[in-house]
Coordinates of C-alpha atoms in Angstrom, one line a residue:
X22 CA 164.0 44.2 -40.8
X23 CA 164.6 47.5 -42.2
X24 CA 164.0 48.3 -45.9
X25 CA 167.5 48.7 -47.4
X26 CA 168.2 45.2 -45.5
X27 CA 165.8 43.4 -47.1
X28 CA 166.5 45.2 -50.6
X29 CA 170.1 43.8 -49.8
X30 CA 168.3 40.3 -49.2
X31 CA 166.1 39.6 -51.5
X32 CA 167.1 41.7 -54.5
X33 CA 170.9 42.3 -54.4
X34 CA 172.4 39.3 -52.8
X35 CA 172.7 37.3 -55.3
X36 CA 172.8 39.3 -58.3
X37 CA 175.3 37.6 -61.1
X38 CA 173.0 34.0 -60.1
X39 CA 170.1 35.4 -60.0
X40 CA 170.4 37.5 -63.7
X41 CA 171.9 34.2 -64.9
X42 CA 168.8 31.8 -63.3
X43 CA 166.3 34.2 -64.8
X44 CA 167.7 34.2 -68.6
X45 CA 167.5 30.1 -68.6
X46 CA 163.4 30.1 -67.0
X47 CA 162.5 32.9 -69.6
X48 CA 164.0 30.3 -72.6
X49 CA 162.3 28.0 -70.8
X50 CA 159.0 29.5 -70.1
X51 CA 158.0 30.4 -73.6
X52 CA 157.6 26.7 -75.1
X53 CA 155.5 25.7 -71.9
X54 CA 153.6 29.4 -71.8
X55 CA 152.4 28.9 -75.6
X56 CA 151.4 24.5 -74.7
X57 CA 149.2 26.0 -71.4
X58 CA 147.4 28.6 -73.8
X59 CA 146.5 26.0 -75.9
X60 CA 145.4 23.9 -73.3
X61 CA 143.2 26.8 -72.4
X62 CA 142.0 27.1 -76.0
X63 CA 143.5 30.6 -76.5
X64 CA 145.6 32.4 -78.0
X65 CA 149.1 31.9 -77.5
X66 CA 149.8 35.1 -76.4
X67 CA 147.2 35.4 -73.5
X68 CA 149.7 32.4 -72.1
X69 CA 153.0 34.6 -72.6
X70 CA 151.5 37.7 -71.6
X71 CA 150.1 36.4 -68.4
X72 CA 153.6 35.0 -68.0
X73 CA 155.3 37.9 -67.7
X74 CA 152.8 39.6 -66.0
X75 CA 153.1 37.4 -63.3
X76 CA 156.6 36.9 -62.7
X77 CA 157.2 40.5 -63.3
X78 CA 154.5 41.2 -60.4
X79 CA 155.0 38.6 -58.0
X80 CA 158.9 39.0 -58.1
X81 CA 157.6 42.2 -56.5
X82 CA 154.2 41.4 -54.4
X83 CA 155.3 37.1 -53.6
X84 CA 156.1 35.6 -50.2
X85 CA 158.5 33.0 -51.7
X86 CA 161.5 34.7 -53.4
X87 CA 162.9 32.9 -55.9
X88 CA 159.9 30.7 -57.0
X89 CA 159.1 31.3 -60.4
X90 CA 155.1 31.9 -61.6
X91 CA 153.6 32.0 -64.6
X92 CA 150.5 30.6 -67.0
X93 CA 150.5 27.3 -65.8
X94 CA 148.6 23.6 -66.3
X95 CA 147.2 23.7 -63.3
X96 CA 145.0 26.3 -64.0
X97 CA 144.8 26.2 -68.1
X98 CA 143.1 22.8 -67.8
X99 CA 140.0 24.5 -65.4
X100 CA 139.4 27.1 -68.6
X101 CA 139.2 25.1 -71.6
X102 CA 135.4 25.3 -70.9
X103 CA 135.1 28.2 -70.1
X104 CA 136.6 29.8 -72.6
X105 CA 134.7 26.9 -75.3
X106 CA 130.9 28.2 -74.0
X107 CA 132.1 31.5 -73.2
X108 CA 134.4 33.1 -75.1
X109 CA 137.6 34.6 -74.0
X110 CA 136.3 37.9 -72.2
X111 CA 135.0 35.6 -69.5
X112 CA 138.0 34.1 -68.8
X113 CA 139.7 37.6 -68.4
X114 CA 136.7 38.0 -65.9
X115 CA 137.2 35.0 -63.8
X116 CA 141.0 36.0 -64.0
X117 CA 140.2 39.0 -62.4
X118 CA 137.5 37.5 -59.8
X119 CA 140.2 34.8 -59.1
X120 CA 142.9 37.1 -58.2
X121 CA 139.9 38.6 -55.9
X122 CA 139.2 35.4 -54.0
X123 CA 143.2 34.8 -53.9
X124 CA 143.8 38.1 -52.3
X125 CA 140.8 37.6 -49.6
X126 CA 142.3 34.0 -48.7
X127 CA 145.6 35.3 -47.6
X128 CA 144.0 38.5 -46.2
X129 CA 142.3 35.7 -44.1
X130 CA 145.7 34.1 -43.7
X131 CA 143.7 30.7 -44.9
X132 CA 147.7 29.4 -45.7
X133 CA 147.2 28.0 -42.2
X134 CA 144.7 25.2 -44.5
X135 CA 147.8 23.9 -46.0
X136 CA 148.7 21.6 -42.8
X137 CA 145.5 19.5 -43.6
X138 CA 146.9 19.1 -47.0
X139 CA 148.2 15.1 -46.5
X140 CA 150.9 13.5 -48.7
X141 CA 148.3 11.2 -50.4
X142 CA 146.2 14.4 -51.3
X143 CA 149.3 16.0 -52.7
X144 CA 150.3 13.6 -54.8
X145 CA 146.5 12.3 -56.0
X146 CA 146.7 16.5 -56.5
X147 CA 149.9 15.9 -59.3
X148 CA 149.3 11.9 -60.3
X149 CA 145.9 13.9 -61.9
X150 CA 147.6 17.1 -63.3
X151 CA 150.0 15.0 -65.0
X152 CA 147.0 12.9 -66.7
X153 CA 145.1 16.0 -67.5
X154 CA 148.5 17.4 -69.4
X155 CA 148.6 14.5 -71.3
X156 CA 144.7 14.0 -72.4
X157 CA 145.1 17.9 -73.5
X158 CA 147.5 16.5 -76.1
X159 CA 145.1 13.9 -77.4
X160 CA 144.1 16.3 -79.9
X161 CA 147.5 17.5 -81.5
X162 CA 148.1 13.4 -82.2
X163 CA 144.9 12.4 -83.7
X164 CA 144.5 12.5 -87.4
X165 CA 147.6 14.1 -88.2
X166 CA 150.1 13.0 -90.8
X167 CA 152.9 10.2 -90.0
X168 CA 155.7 12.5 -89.9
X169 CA 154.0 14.5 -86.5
X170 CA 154.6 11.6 -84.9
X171 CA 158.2 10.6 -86.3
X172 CA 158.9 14.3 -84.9
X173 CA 157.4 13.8 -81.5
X174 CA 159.6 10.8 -80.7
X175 CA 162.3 12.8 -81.9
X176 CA 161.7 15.7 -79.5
X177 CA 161.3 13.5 -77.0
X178 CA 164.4 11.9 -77.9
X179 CA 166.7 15.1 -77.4
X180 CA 164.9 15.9 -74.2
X181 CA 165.9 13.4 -72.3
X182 CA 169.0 12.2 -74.1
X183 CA 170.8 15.6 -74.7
X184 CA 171.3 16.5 -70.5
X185 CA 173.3 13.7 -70.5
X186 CA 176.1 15.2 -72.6
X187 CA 175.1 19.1 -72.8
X188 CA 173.1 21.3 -69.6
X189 CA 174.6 25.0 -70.8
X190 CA 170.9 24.8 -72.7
X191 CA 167.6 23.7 -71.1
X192 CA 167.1 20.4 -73.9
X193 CA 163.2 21.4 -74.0
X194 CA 164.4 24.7 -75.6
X195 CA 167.0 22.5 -78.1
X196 CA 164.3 20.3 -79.0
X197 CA 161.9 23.6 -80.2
X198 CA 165.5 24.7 -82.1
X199 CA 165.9 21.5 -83.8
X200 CA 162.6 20.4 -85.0
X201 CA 161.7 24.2 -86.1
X202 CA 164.8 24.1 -88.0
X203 CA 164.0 20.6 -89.8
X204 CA 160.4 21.5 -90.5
X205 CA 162.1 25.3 -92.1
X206 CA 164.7 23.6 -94.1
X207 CA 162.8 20.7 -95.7
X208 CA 159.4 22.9 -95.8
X209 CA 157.5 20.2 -94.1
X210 CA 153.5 21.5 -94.2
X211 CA 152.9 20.6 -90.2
X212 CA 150.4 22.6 -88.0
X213 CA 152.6 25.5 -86.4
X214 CA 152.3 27.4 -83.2
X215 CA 150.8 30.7 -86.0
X216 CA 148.1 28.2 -87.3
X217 CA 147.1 28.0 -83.3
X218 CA 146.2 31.9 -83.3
X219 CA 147.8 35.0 -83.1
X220 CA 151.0 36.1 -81.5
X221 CA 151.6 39.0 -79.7
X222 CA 153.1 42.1 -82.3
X223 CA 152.7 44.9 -80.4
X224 CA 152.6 45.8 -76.3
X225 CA 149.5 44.8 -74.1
X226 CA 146.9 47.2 -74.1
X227 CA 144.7 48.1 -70.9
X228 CA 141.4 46.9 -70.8
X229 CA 138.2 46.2 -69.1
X230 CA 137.0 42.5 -69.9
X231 CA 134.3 43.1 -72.4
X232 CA 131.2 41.0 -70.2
X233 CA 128.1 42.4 -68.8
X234 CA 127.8 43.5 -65.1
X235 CA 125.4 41.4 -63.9
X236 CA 124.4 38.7 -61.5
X237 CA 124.2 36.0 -64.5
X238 CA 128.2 36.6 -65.4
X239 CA 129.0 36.3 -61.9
X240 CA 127.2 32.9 -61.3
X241 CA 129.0 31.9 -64.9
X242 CA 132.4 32.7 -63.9
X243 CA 132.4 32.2 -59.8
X244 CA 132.9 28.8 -60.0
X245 CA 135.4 28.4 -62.5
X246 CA 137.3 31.5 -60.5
X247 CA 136.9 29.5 -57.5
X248 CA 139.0 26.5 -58.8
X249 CA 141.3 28.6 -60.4
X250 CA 141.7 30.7 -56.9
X251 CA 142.3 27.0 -54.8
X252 CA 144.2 25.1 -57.3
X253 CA 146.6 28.0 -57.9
X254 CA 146.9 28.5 -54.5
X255 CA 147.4 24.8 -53.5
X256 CA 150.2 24.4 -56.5
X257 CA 152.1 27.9 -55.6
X258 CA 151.6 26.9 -51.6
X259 CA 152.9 23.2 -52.3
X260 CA 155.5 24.8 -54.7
X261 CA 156.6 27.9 -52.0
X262 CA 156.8 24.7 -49.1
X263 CA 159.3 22.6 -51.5
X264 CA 161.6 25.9 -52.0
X265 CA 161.6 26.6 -49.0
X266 CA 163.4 22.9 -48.1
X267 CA 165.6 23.1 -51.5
X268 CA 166.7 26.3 -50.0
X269 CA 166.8 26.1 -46.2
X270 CA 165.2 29.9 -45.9
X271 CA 161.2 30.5 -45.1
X272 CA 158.7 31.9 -46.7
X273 CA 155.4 34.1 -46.1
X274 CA 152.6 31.6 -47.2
X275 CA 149.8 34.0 -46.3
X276 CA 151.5 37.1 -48.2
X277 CA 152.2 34.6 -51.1
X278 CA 148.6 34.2 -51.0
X279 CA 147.8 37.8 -51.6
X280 CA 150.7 38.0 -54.2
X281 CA 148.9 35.8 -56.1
X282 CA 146.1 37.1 -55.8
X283 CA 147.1 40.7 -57.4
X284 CA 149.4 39.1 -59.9
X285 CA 146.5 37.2 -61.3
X286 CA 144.2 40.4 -60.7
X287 CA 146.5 42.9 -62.4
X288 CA 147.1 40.4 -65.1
X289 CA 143.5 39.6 -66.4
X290 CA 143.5 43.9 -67.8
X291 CA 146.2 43.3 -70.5
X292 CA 144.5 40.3 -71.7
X293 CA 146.1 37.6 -70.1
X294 CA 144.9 34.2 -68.3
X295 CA 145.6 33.4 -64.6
X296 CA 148.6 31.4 -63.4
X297 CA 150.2 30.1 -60.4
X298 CA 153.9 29.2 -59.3
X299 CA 155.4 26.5 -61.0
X300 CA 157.3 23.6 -60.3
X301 CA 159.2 22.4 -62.9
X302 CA 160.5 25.7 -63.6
X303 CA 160.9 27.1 -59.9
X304 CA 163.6 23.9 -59.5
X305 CA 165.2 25.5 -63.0
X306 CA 165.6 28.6 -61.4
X307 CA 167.0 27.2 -57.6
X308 CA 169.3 24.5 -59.2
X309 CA 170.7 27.5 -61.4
X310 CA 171.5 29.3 -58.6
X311 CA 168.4 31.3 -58.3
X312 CA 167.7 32.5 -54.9
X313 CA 166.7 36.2 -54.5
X314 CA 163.2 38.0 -56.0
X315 CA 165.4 39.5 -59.1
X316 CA 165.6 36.2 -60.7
X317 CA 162.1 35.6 -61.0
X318 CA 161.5 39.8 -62.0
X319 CA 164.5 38.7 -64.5
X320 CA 162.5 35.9 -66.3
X321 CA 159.6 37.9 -67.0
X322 CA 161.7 40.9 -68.3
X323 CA 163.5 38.7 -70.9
X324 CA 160.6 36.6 -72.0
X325 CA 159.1 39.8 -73.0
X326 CA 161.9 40.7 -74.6
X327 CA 162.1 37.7 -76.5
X328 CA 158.6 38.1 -77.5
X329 CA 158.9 41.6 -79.1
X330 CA 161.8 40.5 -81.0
X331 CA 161.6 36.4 -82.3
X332 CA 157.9 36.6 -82.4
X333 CA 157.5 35.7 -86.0
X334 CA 160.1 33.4 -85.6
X335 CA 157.9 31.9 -82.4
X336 CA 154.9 31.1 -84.9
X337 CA 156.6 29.1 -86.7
X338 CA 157.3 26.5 -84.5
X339 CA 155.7 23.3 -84.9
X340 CA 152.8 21.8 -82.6
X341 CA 155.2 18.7 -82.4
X342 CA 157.8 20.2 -80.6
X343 CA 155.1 21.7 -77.9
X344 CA 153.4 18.0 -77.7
X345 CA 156.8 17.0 -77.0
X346 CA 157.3 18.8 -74.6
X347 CA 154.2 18.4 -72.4
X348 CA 154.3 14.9 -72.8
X349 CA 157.9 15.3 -70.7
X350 CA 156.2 17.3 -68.6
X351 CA 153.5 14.8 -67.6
X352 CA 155.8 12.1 -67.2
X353 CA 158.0 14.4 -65.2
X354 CA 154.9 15.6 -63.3
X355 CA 153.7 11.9 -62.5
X356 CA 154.9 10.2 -59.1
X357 CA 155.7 6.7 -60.2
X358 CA 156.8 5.7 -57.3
X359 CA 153.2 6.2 -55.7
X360 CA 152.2 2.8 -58.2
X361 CA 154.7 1.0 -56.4
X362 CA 154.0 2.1 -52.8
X363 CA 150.4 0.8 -53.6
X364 CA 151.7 -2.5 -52.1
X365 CA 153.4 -1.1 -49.1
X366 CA 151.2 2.3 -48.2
X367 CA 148.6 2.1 -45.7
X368 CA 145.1 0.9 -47.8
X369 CA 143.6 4.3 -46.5
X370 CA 145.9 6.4 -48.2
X371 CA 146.4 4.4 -51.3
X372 CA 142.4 4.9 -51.1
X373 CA 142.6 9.1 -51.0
X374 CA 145.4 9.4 -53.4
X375 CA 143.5 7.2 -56.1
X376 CA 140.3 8.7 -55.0
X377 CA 141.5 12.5 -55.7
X378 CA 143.3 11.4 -59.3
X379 CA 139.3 9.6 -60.1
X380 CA 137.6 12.9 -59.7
X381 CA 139.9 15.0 -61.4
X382 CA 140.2 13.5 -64.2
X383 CA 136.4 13.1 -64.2
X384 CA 135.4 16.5 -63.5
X385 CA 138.6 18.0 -64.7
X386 CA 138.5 20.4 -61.3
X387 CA 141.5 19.6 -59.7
X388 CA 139.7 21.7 -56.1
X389 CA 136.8 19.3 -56.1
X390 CA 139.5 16.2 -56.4
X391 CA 141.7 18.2 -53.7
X392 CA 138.7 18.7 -51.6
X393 CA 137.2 15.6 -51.4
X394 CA 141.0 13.7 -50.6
X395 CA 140.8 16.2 -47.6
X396 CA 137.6 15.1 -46.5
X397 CA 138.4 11.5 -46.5
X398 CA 142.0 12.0 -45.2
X399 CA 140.2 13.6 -42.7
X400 CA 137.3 10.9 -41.7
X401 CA 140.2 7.8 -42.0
X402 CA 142.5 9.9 -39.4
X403 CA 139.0 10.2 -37.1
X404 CA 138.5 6.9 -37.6
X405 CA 141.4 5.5 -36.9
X406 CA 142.2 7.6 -33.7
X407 CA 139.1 6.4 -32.7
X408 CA 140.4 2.7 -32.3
X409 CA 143.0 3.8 -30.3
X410 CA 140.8 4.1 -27.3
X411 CA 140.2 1.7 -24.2
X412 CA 138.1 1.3 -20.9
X413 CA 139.2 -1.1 -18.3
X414 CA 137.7 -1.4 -15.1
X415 CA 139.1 -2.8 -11.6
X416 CA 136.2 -3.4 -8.5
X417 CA 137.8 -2.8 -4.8
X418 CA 137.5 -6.1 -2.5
X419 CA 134.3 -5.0 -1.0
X420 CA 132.7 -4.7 -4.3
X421 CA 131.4 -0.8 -2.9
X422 CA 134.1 1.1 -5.4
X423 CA 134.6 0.2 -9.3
X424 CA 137.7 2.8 -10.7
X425 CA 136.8 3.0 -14.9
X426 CA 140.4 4.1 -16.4
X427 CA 139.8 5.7 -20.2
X428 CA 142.9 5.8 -22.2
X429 CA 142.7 7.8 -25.9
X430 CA 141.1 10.6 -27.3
X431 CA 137.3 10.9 -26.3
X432 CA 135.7 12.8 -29.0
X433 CA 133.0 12.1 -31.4
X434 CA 134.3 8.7 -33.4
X435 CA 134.7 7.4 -30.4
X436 CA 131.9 8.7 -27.6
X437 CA 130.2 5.0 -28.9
X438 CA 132.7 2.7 -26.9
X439 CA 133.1 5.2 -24.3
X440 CA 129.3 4.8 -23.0
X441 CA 129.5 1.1 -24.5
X442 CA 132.0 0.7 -21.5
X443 CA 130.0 1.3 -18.5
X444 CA 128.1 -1.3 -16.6
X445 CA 124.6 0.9 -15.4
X446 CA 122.9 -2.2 -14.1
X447 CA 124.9 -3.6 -11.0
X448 CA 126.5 0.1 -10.5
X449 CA 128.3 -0.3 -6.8
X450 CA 128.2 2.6 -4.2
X451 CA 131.1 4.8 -5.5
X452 CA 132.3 5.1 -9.0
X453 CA 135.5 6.6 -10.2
X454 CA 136.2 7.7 -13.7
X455 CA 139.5 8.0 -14.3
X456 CA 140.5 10.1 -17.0
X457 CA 144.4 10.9 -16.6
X458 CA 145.1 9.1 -19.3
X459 CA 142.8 10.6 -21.7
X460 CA 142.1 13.8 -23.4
X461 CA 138.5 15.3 -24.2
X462 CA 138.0 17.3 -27.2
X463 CA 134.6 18.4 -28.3
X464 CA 131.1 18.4 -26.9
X465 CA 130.1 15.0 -27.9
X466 CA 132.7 14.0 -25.5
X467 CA 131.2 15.8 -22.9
X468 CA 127.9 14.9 -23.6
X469 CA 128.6 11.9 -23.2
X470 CA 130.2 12.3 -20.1
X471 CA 127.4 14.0 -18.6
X472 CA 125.3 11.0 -19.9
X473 CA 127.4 8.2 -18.0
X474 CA 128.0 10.4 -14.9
X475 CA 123.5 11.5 -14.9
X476 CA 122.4 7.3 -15.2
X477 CA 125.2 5.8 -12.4
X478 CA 123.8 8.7 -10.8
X479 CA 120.1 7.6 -11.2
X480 CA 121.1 3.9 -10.0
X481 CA 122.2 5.6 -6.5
X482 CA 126.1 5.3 -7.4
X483 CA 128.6 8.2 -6.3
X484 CA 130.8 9.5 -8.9
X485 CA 133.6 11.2 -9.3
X486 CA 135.2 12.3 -12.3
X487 CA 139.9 12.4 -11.7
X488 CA 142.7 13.4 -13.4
X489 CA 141.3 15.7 -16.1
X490 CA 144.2 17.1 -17.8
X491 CA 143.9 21.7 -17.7
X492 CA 142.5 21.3 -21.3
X493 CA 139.6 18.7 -20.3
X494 CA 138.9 20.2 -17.4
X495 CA 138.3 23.8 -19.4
X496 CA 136.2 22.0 -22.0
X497 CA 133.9 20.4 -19.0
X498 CA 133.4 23.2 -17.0
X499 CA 132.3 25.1 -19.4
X500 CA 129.7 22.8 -21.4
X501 CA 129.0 19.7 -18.7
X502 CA 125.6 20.1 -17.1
X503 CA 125.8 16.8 -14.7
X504 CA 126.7 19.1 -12.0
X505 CA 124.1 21.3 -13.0
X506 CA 120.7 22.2 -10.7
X507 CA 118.1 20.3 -13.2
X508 CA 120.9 17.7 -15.1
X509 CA 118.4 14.6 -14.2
X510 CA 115.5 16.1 -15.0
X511 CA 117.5 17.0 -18.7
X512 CA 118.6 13.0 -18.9
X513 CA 114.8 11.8 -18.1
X514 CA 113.6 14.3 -20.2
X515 CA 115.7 12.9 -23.7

């Protein structure tokens, strides 16, 4: 597709929607940018700085147009310890080594992972981002006066209740509007966004993170950069795949990947945190009409703007509002349904998707929850392919030929019944394996072949091996060895 084509496409196709989609996110990013930088134990303004860093760049660099990124959960709740032993210059490091390993992933074109990604490990992956939200508000509602809570309910209150009668204005934004004006007028002394650091006054600066070149900084930051490079990834992959179904148009996972990756990079010099695409407020900016790359280059442009000129007005906002609204945000984030389907889902993948919310919010690494639902996905699939697997036998009337028919997948969960099938002892004169209806896979399959064909073999038996599929037949020709000068000395041998 030529360049002025896809400038028409993806920047000026939808331009009135797209300018109009991008002013709602950037009202709506700032409460959610200043909650993630305090669930990252920063300064608010590493949150709203990375924010429109990101959007700005990966409006530009993305694979997804349309999808807004940002500072997000995902990755604010890997940094909280970082950042606690550490010190803020290391994050900025493992920002930067992040959007490295990002950028290498989708140079690998490692997008292709995503297919191994099951439903239960998805939603284990938000069932446990949605506790982890809520745990990092623990703090804002423990010994605190009465009237921090009285305020909470009430922002929770004209969250949900206020899109029932008014949408012109996203309600989290109305609720920061309302309780910042009560806590003003009445002069309420509540802990305010200002009280949770400094806000940005002036424009980003360049910098270097302030951390010494050596071996021992990279072994601190490398693994925390690693789960911030696969979680972001996994949220902005999961988040590109359910835009690209809202929207009926495709997306470039692998370039996404490398987006995300120089976003992040690029974003760690003027002092801001890593982020990844985001849900809730990608499905603010489709269902507002957002489609085309301006809208999300729009958001970050206007939040910046906001920033320069209502930040004083931005500190003064109080933590209630912001508890408020991540506490919506974990309930919005949680997949209720998945506690009813508990009953009706398969056990093994009630088991993965409880399994990956356990370690999560144990380790509070959402890759090593992610990683191990894989694994287990994985070994119940193996496992229960492997049952779907028979050997039946039929013996001619002259009890000289005995025709073994495998049906199934012969690979290495279920090699065990395959040689568990064969009767070695009272072997006839020919034997016929028929394998039409199966397919072989790997070289435990074929070693096992080469086993059973090597000891009918040794009893005096003839055998022939039918109906290998072109697949198969590749796979055994190149690794069998029962046809092989030497195979029976190789079976006596072992």
């Amino acid at each position: 597709m030529s360049f002025t084509a896809t400038l028409k496409r993806d920047w000026l196709g939808n331009v009135r929607n797209d300018l109009l989609a991008g002013l709602v996110v950037a009202l709506a990013l700032i409460p959610e940018a200043i909650a993630f930088s305090i669930i990252a134990g920063v300064d608010p303004k590493v949150g709203l700085f990375a924010s429109v860093s990101i959007a700005i760049i990966i409006s530009i660099v993305g694979g997804r147009p349309g999808m807004i990124s940002a500072a997000t959960a995902a990755t604010a709740v890997l940094m909280g310890t970082l950042v606690r032993e550490h010190g803020l210059e290391y994050l900025l490091a493992a920002t930067v080594l992040a959007g490295v390993l990002q950028m290498a992933a989708g140079a690998l074109r490692l997008a292709e992972v995503m297919r191994f990604v099951s439903r239960s490990v998805m939603t284990g992956f938000v069932n446990a981002l949605a506790i982890l939200i809520f745990m990092a508000q623990l703090p804002e509602l423990t010994d605190v006066p009465p009237l921090t809570y009285v305020l909470v309910a009430l922002g929770l209150a004209i969250i949900y209740l206020v899109p029932r009668v008014f949408t012109a204005v996203p309600s989290p934004l109305i609720c920061i509007i309302v309780i910042t004006a009560l806590a003003m007028s009445f002069g309420w002394d509540l802990r305010t966004v200002g009280d949770m650091g400094e806000l940005p006054d002036a424009l980003p600066v360049l910098a270097i993170p302030d951390v010494p070149f050596t071996l021992e900084t990279l072994l601190i930051i490398l693994p925390y950069s690693a789960g911030v490079a696969a979680v972001g990834l996994l949220e902005s992959l999961m988040t590109a795949q359910l835009v690209d179904e809202l929207t009926d148009t495709p997306s470039d996972k692998n370039r996404e990947c490398v987006g995300q990756g120089i976003a992040n990079f690029f974003t760690a010099f003027i002092g801001g945190m890593a982020g990844c695409a985001m849900i809730g407020q990608s499905m603010i900016n489709v269902k507002s009409g957002g489609r085309g790359r301006l809208s999300t280059f729009v958001a970050g442009v206007f939040l910046f703007i906001l920033l320069m000129l209502l930040g004083d007005l931005v500190a003064r906002i109080p933590m209630a509002a912001l508890v408020a609204i991540m506490i919506m945000v974990s309930i919005g984030t949680f997949s209720w349904s998945s506690i009813r389907a508990l009953k009706t889902h398969p056990r093994s993948s009630s088991v993965v998707m409880l399994t990956v919310v356990v370690l999560v919010v144990l380790t509070h690494n959402l890759a090593i929850g992610v990683l191990a639902g894989v694994l287990l996905s994985g070994i119940f699939f193996a496992a229960k392919i492997a049952q779907i697997f028979r050997v039946s036998s039929t013996l001619s009337a002259d009890g000289r030929e005995r025709v073994y028919t495998v049906e199934g997948q012969l690979f290495f969960a279920s090699v065990d019944r395959f040689s568990a099938a064969f009767d070695f002892r009272s072997a006839p004169d020919r034997v016929v394996i028929d394998v039409s209806r199966a397919h072989i896979w790997d070289i435990s399959s074929v070693a096992a072949i080469d086993s059973v064909v090597l000891k009918f073999r040794r009893e005096g038996a003839d055998v022939t091996l039918r109906g290998m599929n072109e697949a198969s037949e590749t796979i055994v020709d190149r690794l069998a060895i029962h046809d092989k000068p030497g195979a029976m000395d190789q079976l006596t041998g072992h």
